[in-house]
One Martini backbone bead per residue (centre of mass of N, CA, C, O) as a GRO file, in nm:
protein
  152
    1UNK     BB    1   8.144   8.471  15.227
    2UNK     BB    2   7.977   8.276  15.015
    3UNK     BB    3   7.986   7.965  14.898
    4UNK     BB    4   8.166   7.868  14.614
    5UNK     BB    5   8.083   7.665  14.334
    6UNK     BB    6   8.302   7.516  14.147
    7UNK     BB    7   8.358   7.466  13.811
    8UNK     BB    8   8.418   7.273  13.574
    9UNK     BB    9   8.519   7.250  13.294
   10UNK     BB   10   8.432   7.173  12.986
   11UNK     BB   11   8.470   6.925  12.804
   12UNK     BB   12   8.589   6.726  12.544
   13UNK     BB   13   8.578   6.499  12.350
   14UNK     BB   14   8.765   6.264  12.202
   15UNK     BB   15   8.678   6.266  11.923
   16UNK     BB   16   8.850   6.587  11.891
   17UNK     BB   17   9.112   6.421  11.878
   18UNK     BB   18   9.076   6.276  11.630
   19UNK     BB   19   8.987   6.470  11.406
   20UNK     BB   20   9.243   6.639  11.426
   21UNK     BB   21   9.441   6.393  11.341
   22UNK     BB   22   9.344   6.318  11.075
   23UNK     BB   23   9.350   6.640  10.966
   24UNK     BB   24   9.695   6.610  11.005
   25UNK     BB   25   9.748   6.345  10.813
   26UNK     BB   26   9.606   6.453  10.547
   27UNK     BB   27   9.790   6.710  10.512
   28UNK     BB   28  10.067   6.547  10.519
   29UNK     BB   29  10.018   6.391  10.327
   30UNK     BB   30   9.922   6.570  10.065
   31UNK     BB   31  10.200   6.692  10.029
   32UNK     BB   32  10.365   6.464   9.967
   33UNK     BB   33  10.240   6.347   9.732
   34UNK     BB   34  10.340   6.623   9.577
   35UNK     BB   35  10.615   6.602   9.602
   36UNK     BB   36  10.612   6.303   9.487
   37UNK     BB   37  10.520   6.414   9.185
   38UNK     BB   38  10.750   6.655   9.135
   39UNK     BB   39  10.977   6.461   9.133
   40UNK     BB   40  10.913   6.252   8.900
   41UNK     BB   41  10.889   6.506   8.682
   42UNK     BB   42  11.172   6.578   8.699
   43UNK     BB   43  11.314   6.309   8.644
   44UNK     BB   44  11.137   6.183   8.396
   45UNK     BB   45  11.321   6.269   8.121
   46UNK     BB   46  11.371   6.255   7.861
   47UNK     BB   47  11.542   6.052   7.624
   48UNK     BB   48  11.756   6.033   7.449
   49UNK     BB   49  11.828   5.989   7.125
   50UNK     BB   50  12.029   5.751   6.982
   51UNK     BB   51  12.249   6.010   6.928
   52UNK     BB   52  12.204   6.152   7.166
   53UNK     BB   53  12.322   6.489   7.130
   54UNK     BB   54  12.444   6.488   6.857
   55UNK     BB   55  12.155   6.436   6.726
   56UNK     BB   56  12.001   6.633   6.849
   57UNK     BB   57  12.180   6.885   6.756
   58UNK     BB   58  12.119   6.839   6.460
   59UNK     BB   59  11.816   6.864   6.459
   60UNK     BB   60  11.816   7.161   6.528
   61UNK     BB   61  12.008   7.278   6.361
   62UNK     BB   62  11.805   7.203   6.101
   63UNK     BB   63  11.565   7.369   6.191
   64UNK     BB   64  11.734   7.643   6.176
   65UNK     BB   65  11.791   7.606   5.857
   66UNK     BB   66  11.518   7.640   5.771
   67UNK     BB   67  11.445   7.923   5.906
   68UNK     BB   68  11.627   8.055   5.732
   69UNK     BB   69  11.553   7.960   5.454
   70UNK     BB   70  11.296   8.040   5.436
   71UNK     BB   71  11.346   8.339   5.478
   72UNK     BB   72  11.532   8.392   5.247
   73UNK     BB   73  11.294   8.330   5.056
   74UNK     BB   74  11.016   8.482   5.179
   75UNK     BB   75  10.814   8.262   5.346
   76UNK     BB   76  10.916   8.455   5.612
   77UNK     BB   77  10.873   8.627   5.872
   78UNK     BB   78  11.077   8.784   6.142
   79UNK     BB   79  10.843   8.739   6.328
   80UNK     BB   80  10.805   8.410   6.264
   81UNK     BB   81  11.135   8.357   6.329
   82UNK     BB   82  11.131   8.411   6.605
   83UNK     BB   83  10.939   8.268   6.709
   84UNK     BB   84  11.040   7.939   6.586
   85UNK     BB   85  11.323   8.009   6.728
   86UNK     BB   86  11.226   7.996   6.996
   87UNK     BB   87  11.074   7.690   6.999
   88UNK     BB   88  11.305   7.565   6.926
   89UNK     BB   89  11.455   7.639   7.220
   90UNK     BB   90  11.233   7.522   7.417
   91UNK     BB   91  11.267   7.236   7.349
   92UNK     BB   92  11.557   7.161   7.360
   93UNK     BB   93  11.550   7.238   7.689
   94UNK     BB   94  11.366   6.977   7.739
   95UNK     BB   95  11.521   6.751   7.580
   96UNK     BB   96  11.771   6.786   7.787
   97UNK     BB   97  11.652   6.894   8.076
   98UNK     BB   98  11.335   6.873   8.183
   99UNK     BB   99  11.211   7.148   8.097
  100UNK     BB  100  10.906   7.365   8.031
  101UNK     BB  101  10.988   7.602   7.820
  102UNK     BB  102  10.732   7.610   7.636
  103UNK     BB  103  10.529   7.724   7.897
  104UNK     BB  104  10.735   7.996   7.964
  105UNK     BB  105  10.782   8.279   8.094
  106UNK     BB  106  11.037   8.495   8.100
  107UNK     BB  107  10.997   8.507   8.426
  108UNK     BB  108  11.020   8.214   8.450
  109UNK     BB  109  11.312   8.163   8.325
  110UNK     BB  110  11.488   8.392   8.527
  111UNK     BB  111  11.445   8.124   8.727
  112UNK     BB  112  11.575   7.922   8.593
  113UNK     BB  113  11.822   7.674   8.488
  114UNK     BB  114  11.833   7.883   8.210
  115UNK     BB  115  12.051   8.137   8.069
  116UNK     BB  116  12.109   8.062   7.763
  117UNK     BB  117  11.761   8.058   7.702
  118UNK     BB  118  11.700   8.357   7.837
  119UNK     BB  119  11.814   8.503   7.643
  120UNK     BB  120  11.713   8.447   7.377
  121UNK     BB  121  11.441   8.523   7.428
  122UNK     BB  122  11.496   8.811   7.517
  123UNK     BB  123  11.572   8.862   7.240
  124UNK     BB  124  11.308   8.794   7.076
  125UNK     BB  125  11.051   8.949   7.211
  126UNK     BB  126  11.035   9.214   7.025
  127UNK     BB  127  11.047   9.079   6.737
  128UNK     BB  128  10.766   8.961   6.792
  129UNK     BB  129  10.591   9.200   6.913
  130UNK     BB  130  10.649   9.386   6.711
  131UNK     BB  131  10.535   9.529   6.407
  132UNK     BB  132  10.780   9.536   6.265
  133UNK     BB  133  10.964   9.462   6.029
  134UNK     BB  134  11.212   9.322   6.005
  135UNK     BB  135  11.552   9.251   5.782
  136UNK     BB  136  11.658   9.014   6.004
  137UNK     BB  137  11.797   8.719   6.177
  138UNK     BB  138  12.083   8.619   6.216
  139UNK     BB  139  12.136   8.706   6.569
  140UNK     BB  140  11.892   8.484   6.621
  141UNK     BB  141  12.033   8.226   6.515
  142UNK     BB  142  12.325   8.274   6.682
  143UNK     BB  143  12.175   8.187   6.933
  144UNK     BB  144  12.070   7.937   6.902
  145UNK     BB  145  12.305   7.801   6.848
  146UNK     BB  146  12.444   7.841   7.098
  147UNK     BB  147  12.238   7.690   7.284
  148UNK     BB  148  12.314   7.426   7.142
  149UNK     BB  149  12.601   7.440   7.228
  150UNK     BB  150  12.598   7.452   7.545
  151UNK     BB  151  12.567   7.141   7.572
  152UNK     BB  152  12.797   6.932   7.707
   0.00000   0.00000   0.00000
């Protein structure tokens, strides 16, 4: 057998060992710094107003017979009366909760911490967007109190 000479494999420079170890720093860095900008915007949450909680409750119960007394006067159709209804419930779970409640859609609330908001809505959607108009919106006004008043 006639002798034959190994060859050491080809090494890579040290170059590919720094560029490497800089794309995983890099890398890491980046999720930190997602990490910490979504807890902070959690965190965030807007402070309730001078009224503190009860002061906020009176605000939102007062939009919510505005919205009931328009209907009643025939200002407002009950299509009209749900999605307003929506937003008043969805403005108040972000200005309590400091969820983005208002633009959040229904499979997106059935996972956030907000049973008695997704309750709510999900009670709104028919009738938001089917085409007849209801001649009523009581049970639709009774839960948004329900939502405002179960907070605290």
């Amino acid at each position: 057998m006639p002798d034959t000479e190994l060859i050491p494999p080809i090494g890579y420079g040290s170059s590919w060992l720094v560029i490497g170890i800089a794309l995983i720093v890099v890398v890491i860095a980046t999720i930190l710094v997602i990490i910490l900008v979504r807890a902070r915007k959690r965190s965030s949450s807007q402070p309730l107003p001078p009224g503190g909680l009860a002061g906020l409750r009176a605000e939102y119960h007062a939009r919510i017979t505005e919205i009931e007394a328009e209907f009643a006067a025939g200002g407002l159709s009950a299509r009209s009366a749900h999605h307003r209804l929506s937003a008043v419930v969805r403005q108040y779970a972000r200005a309590v909760s400091g969820v983005d409640a208002p633009v959040m859609t229904l499979t997106e609330l059935q996972s956030s911490p907000l049973p008695t908001v997704t309750a709510a809505i999900a009670e709104y959607y028919p009738a938001s967007f089917e085409s007849a108009d209801r001649s009523e919106i009581s049970s639709a006004v009774v839960r948004a109190r329900q939502v405002i008043e179960s907070w605290g």
